[in-house]
Structures are given as structure tokens and as C-alpha cells.
XYZ file of C-alpha atoms in Angstrom:
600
model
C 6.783 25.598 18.732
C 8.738 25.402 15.587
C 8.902 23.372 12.510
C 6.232 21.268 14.670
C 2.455 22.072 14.030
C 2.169 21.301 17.621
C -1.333 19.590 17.568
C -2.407 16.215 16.877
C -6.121 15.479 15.472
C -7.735 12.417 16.777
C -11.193 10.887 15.097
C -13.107 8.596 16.459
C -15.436 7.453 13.647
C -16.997 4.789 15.994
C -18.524 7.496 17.800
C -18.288 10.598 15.246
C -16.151 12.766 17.530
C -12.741 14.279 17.409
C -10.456 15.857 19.976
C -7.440 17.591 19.297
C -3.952 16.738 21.556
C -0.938 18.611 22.101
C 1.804 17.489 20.100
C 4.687 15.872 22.927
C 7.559 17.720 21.780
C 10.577 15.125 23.637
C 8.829 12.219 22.033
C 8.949 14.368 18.712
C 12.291 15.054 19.009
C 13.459 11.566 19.714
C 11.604 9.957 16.695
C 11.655 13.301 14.618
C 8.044 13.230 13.408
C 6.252 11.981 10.058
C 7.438 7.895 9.666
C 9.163 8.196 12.823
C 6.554 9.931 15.433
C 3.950 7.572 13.509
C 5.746 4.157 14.328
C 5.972 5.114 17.858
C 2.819 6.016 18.393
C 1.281 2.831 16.233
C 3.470 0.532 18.283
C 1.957 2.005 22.011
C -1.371 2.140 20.797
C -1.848 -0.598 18.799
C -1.683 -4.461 18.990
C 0.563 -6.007 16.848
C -1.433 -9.005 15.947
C -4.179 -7.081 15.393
C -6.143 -7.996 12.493
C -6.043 -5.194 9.319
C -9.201 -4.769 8.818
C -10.752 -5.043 12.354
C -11.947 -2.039 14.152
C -9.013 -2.368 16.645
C -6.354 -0.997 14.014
C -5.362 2.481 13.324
C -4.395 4.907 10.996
C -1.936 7.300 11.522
C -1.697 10.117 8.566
C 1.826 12.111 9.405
C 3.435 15.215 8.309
C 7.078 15.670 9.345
C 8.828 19.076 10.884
C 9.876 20.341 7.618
C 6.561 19.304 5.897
C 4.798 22.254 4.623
C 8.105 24.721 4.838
C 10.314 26.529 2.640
C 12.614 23.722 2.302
C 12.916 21.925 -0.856
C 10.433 19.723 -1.877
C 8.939 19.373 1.548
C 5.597 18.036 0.526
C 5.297 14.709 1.983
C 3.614 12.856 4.638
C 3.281 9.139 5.580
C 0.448 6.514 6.235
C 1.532 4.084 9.048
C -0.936 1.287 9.841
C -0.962 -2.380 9.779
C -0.610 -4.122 6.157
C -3.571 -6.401 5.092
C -0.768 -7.437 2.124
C 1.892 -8.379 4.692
C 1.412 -8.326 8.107
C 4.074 -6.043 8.936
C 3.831 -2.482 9.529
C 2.775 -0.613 6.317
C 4.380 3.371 6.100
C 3.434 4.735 2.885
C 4.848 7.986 1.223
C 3.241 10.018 -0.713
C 4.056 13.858 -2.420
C 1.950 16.831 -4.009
C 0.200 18.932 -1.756
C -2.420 17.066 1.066
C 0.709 17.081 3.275
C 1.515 20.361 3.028
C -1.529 21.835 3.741
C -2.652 19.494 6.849
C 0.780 20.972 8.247
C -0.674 24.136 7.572
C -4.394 23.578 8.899
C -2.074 23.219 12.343
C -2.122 19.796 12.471
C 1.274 17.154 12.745
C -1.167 14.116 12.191
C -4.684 12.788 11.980
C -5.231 9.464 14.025
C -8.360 7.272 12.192
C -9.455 4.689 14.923
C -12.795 2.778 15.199
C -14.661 2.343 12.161
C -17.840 4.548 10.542
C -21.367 2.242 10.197
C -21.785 4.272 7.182
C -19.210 6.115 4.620
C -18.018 9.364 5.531
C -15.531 11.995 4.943
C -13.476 14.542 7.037
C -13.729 17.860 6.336
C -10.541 20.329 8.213
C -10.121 23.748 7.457
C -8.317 25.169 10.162
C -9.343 24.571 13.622
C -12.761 23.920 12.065
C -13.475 19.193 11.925
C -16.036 18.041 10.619
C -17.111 14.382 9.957
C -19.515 14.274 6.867
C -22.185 12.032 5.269
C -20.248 10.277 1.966
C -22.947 7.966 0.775
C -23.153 9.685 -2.216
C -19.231 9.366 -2.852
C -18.949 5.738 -2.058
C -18.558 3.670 -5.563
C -17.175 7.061 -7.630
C -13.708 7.117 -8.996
C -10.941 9.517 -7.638
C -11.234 12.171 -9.880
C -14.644 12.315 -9.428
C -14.655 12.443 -5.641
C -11.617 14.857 -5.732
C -14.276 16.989 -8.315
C -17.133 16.493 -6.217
C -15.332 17.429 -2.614
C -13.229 20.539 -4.772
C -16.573 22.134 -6.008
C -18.110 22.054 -2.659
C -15.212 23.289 -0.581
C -13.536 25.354 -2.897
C -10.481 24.781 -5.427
C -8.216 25.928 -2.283
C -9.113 22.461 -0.778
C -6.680 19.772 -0.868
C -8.400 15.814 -1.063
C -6.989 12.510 0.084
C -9.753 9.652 -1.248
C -9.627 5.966 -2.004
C -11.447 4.554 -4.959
C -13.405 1.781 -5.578
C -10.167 -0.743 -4.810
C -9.963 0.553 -1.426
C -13.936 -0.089 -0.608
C -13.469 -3.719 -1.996
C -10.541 -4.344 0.570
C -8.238 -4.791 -2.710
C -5.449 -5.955 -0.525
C -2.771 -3.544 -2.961
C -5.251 -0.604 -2.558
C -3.916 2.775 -2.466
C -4.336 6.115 -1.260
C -4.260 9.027 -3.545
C -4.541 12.485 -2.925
C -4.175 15.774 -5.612
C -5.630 13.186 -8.547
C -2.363 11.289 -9.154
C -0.055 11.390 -6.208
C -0.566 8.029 -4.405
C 0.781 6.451 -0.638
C 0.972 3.384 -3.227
C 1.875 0.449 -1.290
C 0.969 -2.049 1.296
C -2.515 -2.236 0.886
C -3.587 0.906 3.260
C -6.112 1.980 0.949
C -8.047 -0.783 1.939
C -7.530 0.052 5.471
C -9.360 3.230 5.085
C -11.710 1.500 2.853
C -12.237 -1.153 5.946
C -13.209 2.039 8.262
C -15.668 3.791 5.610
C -13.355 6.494 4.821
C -13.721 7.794 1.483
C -11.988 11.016 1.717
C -10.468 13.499 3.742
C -10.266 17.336 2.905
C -8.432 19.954 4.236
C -7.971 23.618 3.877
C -5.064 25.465 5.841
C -4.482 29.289 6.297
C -1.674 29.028 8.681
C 2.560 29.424 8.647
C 4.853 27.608 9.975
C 6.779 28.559 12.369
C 10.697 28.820 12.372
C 13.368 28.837 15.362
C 15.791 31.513 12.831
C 14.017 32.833 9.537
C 16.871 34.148 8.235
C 19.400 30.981 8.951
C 16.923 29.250 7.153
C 16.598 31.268 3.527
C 20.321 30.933 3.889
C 20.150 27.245 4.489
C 16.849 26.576 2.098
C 18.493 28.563 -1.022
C 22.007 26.623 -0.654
C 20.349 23.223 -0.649
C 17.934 24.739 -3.335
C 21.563 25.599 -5.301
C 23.047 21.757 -4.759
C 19.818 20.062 -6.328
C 20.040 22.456 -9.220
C 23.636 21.451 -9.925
C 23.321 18.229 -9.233
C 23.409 15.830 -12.746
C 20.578 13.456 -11.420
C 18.514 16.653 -9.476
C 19.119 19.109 -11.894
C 19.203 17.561 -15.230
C 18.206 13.359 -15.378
C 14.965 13.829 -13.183
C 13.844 17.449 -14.195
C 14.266 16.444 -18.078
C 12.584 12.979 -18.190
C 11.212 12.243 -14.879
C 11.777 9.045 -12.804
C 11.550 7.551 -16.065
C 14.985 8.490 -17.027
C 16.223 5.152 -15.445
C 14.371 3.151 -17.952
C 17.459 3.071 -20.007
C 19.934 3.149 -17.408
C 18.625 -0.263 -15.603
C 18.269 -1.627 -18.438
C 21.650 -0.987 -20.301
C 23.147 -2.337 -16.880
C 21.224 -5.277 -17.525
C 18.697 -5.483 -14.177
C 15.416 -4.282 -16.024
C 13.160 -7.222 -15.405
C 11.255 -8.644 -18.181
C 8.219 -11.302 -17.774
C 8.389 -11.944 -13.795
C 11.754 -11.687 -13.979
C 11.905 -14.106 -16.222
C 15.001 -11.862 -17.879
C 16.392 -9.010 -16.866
C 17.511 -7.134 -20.293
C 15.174 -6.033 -23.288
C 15.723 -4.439 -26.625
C 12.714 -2.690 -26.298
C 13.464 -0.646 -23.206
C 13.205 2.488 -25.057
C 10.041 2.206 -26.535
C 8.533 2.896 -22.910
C 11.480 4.935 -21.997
C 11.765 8.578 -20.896
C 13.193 9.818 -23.679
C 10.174 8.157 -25.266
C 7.809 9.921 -23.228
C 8.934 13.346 -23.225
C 8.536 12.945 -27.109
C 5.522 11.318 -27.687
C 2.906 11.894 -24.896
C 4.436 14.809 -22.522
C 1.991 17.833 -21.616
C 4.040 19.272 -18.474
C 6.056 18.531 -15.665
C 4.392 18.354 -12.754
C 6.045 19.393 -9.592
C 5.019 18.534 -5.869
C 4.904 21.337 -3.244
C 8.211 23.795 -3.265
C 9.923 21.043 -5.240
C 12.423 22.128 -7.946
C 13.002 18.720 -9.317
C 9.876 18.526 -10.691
C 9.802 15.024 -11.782
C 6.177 14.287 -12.092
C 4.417 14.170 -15.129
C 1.268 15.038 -16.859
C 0.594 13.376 -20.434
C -1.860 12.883 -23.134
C -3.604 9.296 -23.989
C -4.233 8.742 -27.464
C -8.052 9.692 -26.807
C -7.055 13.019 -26.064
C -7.322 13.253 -22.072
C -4.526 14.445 -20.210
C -3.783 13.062 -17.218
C -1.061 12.238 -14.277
C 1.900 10.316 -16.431
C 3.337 6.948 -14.868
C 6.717 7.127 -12.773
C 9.804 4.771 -13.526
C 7.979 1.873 -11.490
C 5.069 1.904 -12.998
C 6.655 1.912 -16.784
C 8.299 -0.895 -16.149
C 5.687 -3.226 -14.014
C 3.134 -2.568 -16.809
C 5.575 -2.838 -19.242
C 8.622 -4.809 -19.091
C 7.617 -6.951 -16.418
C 4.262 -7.910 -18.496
C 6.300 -7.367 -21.852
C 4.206 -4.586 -23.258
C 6.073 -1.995 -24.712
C 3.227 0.062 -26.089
C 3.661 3.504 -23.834
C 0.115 4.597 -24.250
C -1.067 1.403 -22.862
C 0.944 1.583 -19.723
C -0.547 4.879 -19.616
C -3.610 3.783 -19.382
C -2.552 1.204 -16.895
C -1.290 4.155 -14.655
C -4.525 6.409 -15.024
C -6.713 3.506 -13.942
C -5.177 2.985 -11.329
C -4.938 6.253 -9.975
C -8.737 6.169 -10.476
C -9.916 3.266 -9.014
C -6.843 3.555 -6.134
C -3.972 0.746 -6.334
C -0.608 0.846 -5.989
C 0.541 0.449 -9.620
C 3.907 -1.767 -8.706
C 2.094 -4.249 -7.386
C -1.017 -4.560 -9.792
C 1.487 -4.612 -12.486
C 3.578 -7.559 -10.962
C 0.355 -9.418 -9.788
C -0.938 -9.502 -14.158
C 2.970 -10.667 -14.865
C 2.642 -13.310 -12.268
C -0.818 -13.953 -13.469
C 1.099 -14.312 -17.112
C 3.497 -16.546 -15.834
C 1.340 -18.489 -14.060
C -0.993 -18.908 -17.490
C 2.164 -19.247 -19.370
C 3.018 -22.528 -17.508
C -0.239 -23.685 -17.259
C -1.348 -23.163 -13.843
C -4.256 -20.930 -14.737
C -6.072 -23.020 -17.537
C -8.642 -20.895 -20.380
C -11.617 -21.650 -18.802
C -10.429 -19.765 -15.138
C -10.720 -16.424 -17.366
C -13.249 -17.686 -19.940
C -15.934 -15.383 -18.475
C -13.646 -12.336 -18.059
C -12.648 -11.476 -22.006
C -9.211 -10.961 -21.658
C -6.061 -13.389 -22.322
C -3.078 -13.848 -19.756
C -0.680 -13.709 -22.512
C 2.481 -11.884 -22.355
C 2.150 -9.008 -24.192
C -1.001 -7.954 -24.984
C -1.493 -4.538 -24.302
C -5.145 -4.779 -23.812
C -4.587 -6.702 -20.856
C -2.783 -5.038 -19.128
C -5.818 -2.275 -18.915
C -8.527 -4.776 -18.982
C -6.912 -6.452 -15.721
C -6.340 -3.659 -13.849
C -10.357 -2.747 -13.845
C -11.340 -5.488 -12.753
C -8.816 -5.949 -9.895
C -9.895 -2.228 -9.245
C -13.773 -4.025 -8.962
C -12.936 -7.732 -7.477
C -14.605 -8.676 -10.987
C -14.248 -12.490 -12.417
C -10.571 -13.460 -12.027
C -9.821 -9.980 -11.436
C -10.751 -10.905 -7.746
C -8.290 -13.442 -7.429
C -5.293 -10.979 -8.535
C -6.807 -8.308 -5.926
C -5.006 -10.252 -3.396
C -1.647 -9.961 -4.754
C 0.717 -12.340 -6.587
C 2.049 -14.371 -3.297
C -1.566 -15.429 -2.749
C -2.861 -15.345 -5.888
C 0.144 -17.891 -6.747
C -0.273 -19.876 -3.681
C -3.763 -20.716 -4.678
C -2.014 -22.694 -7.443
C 0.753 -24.624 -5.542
C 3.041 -22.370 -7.044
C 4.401 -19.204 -4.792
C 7.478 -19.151 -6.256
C 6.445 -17.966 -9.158
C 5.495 -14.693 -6.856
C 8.357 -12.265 -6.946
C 7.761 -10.438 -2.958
C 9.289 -10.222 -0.242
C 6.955 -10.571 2.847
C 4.262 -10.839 0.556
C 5.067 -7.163 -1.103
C 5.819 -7.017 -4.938
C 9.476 -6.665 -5.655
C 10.173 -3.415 -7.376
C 11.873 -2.719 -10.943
C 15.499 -3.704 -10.168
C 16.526 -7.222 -10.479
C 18.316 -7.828 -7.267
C 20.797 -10.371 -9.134
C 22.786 -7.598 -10.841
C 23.199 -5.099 -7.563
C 23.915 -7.007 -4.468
C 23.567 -4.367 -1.635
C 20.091 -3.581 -3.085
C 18.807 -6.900 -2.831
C 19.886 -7.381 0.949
C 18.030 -4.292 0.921
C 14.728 -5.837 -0.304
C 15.243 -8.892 2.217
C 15.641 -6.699 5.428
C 12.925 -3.930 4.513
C 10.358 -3.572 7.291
C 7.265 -3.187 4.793
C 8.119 -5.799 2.225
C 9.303 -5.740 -1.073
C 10.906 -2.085 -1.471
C 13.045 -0.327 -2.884
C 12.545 3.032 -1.347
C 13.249 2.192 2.273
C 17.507 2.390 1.241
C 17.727 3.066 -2.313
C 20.771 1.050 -2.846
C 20.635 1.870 -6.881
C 22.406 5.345 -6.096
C 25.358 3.789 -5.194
C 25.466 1.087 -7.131
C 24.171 1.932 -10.294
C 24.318 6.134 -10.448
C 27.414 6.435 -8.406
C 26.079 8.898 -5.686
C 27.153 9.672 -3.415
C 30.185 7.478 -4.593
C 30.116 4.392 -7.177
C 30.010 0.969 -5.818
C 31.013 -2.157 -7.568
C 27.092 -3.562 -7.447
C 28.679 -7.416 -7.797
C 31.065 -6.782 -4.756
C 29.475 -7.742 -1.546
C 32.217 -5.845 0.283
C 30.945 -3.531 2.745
C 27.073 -3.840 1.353
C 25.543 -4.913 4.791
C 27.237 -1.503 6.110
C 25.931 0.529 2.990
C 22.456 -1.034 3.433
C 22.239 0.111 7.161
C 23.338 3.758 6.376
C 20.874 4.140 3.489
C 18.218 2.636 5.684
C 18.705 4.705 8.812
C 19.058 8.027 6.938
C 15.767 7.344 4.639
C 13.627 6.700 8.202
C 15.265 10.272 9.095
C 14.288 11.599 5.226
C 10.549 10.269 5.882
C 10.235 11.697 8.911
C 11.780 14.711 8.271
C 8.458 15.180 5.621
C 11.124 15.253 2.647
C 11.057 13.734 -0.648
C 13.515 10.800 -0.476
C 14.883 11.908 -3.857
C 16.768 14.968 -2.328
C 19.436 12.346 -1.070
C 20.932 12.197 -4.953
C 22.637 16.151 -3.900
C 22.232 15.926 -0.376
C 24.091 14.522 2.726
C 23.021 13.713 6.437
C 25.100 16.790 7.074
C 22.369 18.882 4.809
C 19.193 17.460 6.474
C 20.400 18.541 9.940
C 21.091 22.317 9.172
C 17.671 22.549 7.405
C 16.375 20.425 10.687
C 18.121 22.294 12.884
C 17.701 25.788 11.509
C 13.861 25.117 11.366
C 13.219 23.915 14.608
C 15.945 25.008 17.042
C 17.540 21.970 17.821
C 21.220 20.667 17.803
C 21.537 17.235 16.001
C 24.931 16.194 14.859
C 25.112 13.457 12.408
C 25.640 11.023 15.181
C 22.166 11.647 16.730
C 20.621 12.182 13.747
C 21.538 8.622 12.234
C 20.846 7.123 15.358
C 17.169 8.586 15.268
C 16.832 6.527 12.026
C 18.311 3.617 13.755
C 16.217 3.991 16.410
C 12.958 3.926 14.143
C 14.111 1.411 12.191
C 14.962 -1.338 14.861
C 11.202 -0.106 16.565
C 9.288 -1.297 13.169
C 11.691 -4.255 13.365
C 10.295 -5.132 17.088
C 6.457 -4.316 15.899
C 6.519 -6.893 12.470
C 8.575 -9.715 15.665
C 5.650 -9.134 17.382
C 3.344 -9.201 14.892
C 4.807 -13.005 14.222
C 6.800 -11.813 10.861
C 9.604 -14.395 11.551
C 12.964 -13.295 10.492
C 13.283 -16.478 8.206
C 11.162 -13.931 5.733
C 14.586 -11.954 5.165
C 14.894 -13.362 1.993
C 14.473 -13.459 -1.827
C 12.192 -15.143 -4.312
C 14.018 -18.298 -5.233
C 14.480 -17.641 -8.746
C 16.548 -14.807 -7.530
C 18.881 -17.244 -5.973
C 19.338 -19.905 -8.095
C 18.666 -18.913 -11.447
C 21.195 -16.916 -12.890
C 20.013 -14.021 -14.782
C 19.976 -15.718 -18.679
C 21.330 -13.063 -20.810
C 22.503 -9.258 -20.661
C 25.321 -7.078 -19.262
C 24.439 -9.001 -15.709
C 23.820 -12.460 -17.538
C 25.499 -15.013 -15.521
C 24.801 -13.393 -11.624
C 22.581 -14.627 -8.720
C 21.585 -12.602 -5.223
C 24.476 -13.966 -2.424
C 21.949 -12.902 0.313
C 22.835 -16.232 2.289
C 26.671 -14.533 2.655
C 25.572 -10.955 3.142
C 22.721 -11.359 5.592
C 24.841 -12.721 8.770
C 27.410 -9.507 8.419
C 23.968 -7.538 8.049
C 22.751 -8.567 11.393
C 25.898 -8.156 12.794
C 26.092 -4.333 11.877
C 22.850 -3.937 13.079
C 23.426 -5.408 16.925
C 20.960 -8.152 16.036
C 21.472 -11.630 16.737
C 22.412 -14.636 14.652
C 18.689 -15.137 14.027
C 17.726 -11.653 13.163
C 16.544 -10.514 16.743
C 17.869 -6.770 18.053
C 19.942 -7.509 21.347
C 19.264 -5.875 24.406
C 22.527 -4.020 24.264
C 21.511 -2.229 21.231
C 17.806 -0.969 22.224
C 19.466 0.177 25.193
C 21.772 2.157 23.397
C 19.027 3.254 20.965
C 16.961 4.062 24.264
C 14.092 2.067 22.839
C 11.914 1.214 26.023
């Protein structure tokens, strides 16, 4: 078999056992593998209204075909379950190396289902499973468990572990594997938390295997060659990191500031790239075979060095809470790599929490006990919140629910800026119209990763867009969603698509693994996956009525800025949306078109 591992790992932690299944190559094929395979095999196995945290749902952990191969930054793998935050179907992406080297252990995905009486770990190395005693883990931060697991297995061994957010059923828990590489969002940290997962480790001595090893150095180094000369691949992201769009957004006047309060600051740079690379860079990085390199490791003020905070994660500690002190948001970003959250959403949860003190829903004596003020801000607490969210301490427990419910519980959700319940991301949707149809319509929620509508509009890649127009959005939108499902699945880091084309992910597809996509069949793969997460989040009762944006977003225009003036027209771009996806006026995929996706 190539590309594909060929073998799928199955753990029952009800029972302690494992068994390990032959990969079904057609079913592969048809779905591609990582996000793809996942979804299909969630949706057969598991019952949509299943509860998150009950026994009954799984966890799928998936490597794609190219995962773990000489193509460019092929590191990746996805976590597909059931969202406590939402209710939809939750398919986190995550980098570094745990992806790569489950591909190589020979494995295309471990299946969690059941749930351990008692905290445990898995252990793979090879063909070699093991399920492991990890009372003495439970409670310790990542680092710590990633320490403890390294020393006994060897510094070969590659860790996936939740921390203490995910064994509290924080409900915007993460996963986090190599120290600082997190499958942020969703809320599937808890998940594994809710199953008495701590960890899994693996250790892999194998290859992959390819259909034509010399078609594919020919294919990997000219795809290497168009990232390298590629202004955003080879110069923005390598230079500064994801944090080289501090600026950008914000001179384009869609950086949002206080809950979205505004959308422009003056103080943009302070926690800016450019900032970074000055003040607190160590080194870059890099994820497995990836020549972008845009991770970053940095030094607090107390001396420790440590995994630096992306683009998102700069601005929801930041802007959105108006801090602009960079080693604070630092901070921020360490913490919650150790204790395990997905940083875009704690960070939006303390702004909401802001605005909701700010207006005088939260009143002085709800955080008497805890210390720390809800003021916009104050650096301090920014870091002091994010602990105890991390815990479930004091107030800290209401805000480990996330901002929709954590406003709800004050009359007062629109103040919450999600979509189906997920954080909105650092774009303010008012300023670039096609990527705020995109954060209505994503199957997980609040996103801005599932059709990354900012290259267009913003970077001009592949071709620049006018980001008021609504002309030809909905169409844009579909495209950028299809080919990201294929991008996931593929095992690929999403941020190849600034250099490369559809055409470009089927000759490395195709060269690895034998086959003969066209672009045609490869979109329609993505089409197909994303109209069978559509169907699972129906069925889960996500009504399409939750297609939409937070109020504010629609009815107050943005106050001042280079976008000062706009609101999101989702209520004209949403019908033409459905349209182009053969859905109905309601939002419901006809029959017509999952017969011509061949979706049973």
C-alpha cells in the first residue's frame, strides 16, 4: 500500500484491549484520509446526538496519505469527535511531529472508544500497544508529562497529553503534543479528559511507502522551490511567523479590539511580529519537513524559553483584551500550552468577560474572591485568568465554559462573539465579506481555518479580491472550503495553499500513492466531506438558522479605521451560498447533490 499506513489501531479503554484493522483502501480513496477518512468513519459509528462526554462518543486521531512523507510540511493529523463547546462535529489540526511519527509506527489512525475507570496512557512503538497506569500523571502540566513520558521512553518518543483543562472538562480544552503544538479548538481536550486519557506516546521505525520514488523527489523539490519563492511562504511567514499579519489586519482596519468593540488600534505593533522577532525571539521553530518554519520559540522576561504565540493568539490576548504588553501575551500563550486550552478561545472568553464587567453585568463582588480585575487592559489578567480557567477556580469556572455560555448566564449572549458557540477568530468579518460567510457556514464553529478567505481578500493569493464586494464570495467560499477538507486530509499544513494550487496537491497525491485524481475529483472529495459533516451537525439538531453572525457584526458598523463605516451582508450572501452548494432554501443538501457526491 502506498502513501497509506494501511492499519488502523482501535482501543477499547472500557475493557483495556486493542485490535488492529486493515485500513479499507476504496473508502480511503473516496474520503482521502486524515479529516476526511475520520468524518466518515465518526458519522457510521457514532450517534449524532450523542452526548460529549458520555462513554458512547469517540475519538478518532488521523494522519493523512502524505502525513509523515517527504512532502513539504507534511506533519499534521486531525482530532474528529463530537464538540462539548458546540455540538457539531469538532476536527482539530494540529502540526510538529506526533503525526508524523504515528504514520510511521504503521498506523493511519487510533480510534479512543469507551472510557478508562482510572487514568491511563497509550504507549505505541511499532507494532508493540500498550495501555499504561497514569495515576501518577493525572493533575501535572504538559511539559511535565511530556518530561515524565520522554525520560521513560526515550527522547525518540513523540507525546500527545492534555493538561489539567482537559481533566476538568474545560469545555475550550486542548490537545497538545511536542510541548507547544496544540489541536486547539472545540473543546476535544476535554473529550480525552472525559475518557481518562492523559497521554499517548508513540515511537515509529518505519517508511513510508511510495507508488514512484523518483516522480516524487521530482514533484516534492518543485513544490519545495514554489514555497521558497513565494512572498508570503518564503519571506512574510519564515521572517516573523504567523505574526506577520498583526500589522497587515490591522492597517486594513479588521484587527479587533475589546470584543470587537473596534476593529483598528494604534498599538498593533507593540505585539506585532516585527516586535517579536526583536524583543523576545530565540528560534524559529519548524514542524516536521516544513520549510516555512513559522513557529516560534521565545524568551519571557524571567528568563525561560518557551513555544512563542501564533498570530491568533497575539491578538485574542492582546487586542481583543487591549493588552499590548508582548511578554504578557506570552505568558498567556505558555499557560495555556501547559495547562491545555485552545488560546483563541480563552482569550475571547476574558474579553467577553471584560465586556461583560465593563457594562456591568458581572458586578465586583462575582470576582471579589478571585484577586484579579475584569478591566480592559490589565496585563495581569490576562495571565491570572487563564490559570484559573485552566483549574475551574472561582470565576475562572464560569469562563471555562466559553463566552456564549458564560454570557448567557447574564441575559446577555450577544455580547459573545461565536458562531455555533465557537469563538470568532482575529478578523473582523465587517471589513472582508467572503470571510465572514465563511465563519457562518463553517461546520465546527467559529473558524477561520476551514476556507481562509483572508488570502484572497486581504493578501491577494491566489488573486486579490475586493473584500467589500460580495460578488462571487459564496463561490470563493465553497472553493476554499472544499480544497482545505482535501488539504486536512491530505495530512498537509493548510498554509502551503499561499504557493500552491489544487493542481499541486494532486501530483504530490498522486505521485505518492498511485492514483489518478484530476482536479475535478479531487474538489469533489472535499465537497463530498464537507456536505457529510454538514449532514452529521443536521443530525446532531445544529439547525441551519445558526449560519450566522454575532449581531454586533450586523448592525453595528465598525466605528473608526480604514473599514470604519462597514457591516457583514451575510443576509444577501447566504441564499447564493446555498445555492452553489445544491442545498436548499433552508440550508439542507438536496438529494440531487449527495447523489452526485455519492454520499450514501
Amino acid at each position: 500500500m502506498f502513501g497509506y499506513a494501511g492499519k488502523i489501531l482501535r482501543v477499547d479503554l472500557t475493557n483495556r484491549r486493542f485490535r488492529v484493522e486493515d485500513l479499507n483502501l476504496e473508502l480511503a480513496k473516496k474520503y482521502i484520509g486524515g479529516r476526511g477518512l475520520a468524518t466518515k468513519i465518526f458519522y457510521d459509528e457514532v450517534d449524532p446526538k450523542v452526548e460529549p462526554f458520555s462513554k458512547e462518543n469517540k475519538v478518532i486521531i488521523a494522519t493523512g496519505p502524505l502525513t509523515g512523507t517527504s512532502a513539504p510540511a507534511s506533519g499534521r493529523y486531525m482530532v474528529v469527535t463530537k464538540s462539548p463547546l458546540t455540538g457539531t462535529i469538532a476536527s482539530s489540526n494540529s502540526g510538529g511531529y506526533f503525526g508524523a511519527e504515528l504514520k510511521l509506527a504503521g498506523y493511519d489512525m487510533i480510534i479512543l472508544e469507551g472510557k478508562s475507570d482510572r487514568p491511563v496512557y497509550i504507549l505505541i512503538d511499532d507494532d508493540k500497544v500498550e495501555i499504561k497506569d497514569a495515576g501518577n500523571l493525572w493533575g501535572k502540566l504538559v511539559s511535565e508529562t511530556t518530561d515524565f513520558l520522554k525520560n521513560i521512553h526515550g527522547e525518540k518518543a513523540k507525546v500527545l497529553c492534555i493538561g489539567p483543562a482537559g481533566e476538568r472538562l474545560v469545555k475550550i480544552a486542548a490537545v497538545i503534543n511536542d510541548y507547544d503544538r496544540a489541536a486547539g479548538r472545540s473543546g476535544i481536550g476535554a473529550v480525552i479528559g472525559s475518557k481518562n486519557v492523559k497521554a499517548i506516546v508513540v515511537k515509529g521505525s518505519n517508511k513510508v511507502q511510495f507508488y514512484d520514488e523518483e516522480r516524487v523527489k521530482d514533484v516534492v523539490s518543485n513544490k519545495i522551490k514554489m514555497l521558497r519563492e513565494n512572498g508570503i511562504t518564503g519571506q512574510g511567514l519564515p521572517t516573523y511567523g504567523t505574526a506577520v499579519l498583526v500589522n497587515i489586519i490591522n492597517e486594513n482596519g479588521i484587527f479587533p479590539v475589546a470584543n470587537f468593540q473596534k476593529s483598528y488600534t494604534e498599538y498593533a505593533d507593540k505585539i506585532s511580529g516585527e516586535t517579536m522577532a526583536k524583543d523576545i525571539l530565540v528560534r524559529k521553530n519548524p514542524c516536521y519537513r516544513c520549510p516555512i518554519a513559522c513557529g516560534r520559540w521565545v524568551r519571557l522576561k524571567d528568563g525561560r524559553e518557551v513555544g512563542g504565540p501564533e498570530y491568533e493568539t497575539l491578538w485574542a490576548f492582546g487586542a481583543d483584551c487591549n493588552v499590548y504588553d508582548i511578554d504578557a501575551v506570552a505568558k498567556a500563550n505558555y499557560l495555556c500550552n501547559e495547562y491545555g486550552l485552545d488560546t483563541i478561545s480563552t482569550g475571547a472568553t476574558i474579553a467577553a468577560a471584560m465586556e461583560l464587567y465593563e457594562k456591568g453585568y458581572i458586578k465586583d463582588e462575582d470576582i471579589k474572591e478571585d484577586g484579579l480585575s475584569l478591566r480592559f487592559g490589565d496585563s495581569d489578567a490576562i495571565i491570572g485568568w487563564t490559570k484559573k480557567i485552566g483549574l475551574r477556580e472561582g470565576f475562572g469556572d464560569n469562563m471555562a465554559e466559553g463566552s456564549y455560555r458564560l454570557c448567557q448566564k447574564y441575559g446577555a449572549v450577544e455580547l459573545s462573539m461565536t458562531v455555533k458557540k465557537q469563538e470568532l477568530p482575529a478578523y473582523d468579518p465587517r471589513g472582508v465579506q467572503g470571510h465572514g460567510l465563511e465563519y457562518a457556514t463553517s461546520n465546527r464553529g467559529g473558524c477561520h481555518v476551514r476556507g481562509y478567505m483572508i488570502s484572497p481578500e486581504i493578501l491577494g493569493a491566489p488573486q486579490k479580491l475586493d473584500r467589500f464586494s460580495l460578488e462571487g464570495k459564496a463561490e470563493w467560499v465553497k472553493i476554499f472550503q472544499d480544497l482545505t477538507a482535501v488539504i486536512d486530509s491530505l495530512g498537509l499544513c493548510l498554509f502551503t495553499s499561499f504557493a500552491l494550487s489544487a493542481k499541486d496537491y494532486i501530483e504530490l497525491y498522486n505521485a505518492v500513492c498511485g492514483f489518478d485524481f484530476n482536479q475535478e475529483t479531487i474538489l469533489e472529495a472535499g465537497e463530498r466531506i464537507w456536505n457529510l459533516e454538514r449532514i452529521f451537525n443536521l443530525k446532531a439538531g445544529i439547525d441551519p438558522k445558526e449560519d450566522k453572525l454575532p449581531k454586533r457584526l450586523l448592525q453595528e458598523p465598525i466605528p473608526e479605521g480604514p473599514s470604519k463605516g462597514h457591516v457583514h451582508k451575510l443576509s444577501d450572501l447566504l441564499p447564493k451560498y446555498y445555492e452553489v452548494r445544491g442545498w436548499d432554501e433552508k440550508g439542507y443538501p438536496k438529494k440531487e447533490t449527495l447523489i452526485k457526491l455519492n454520499i450514501e
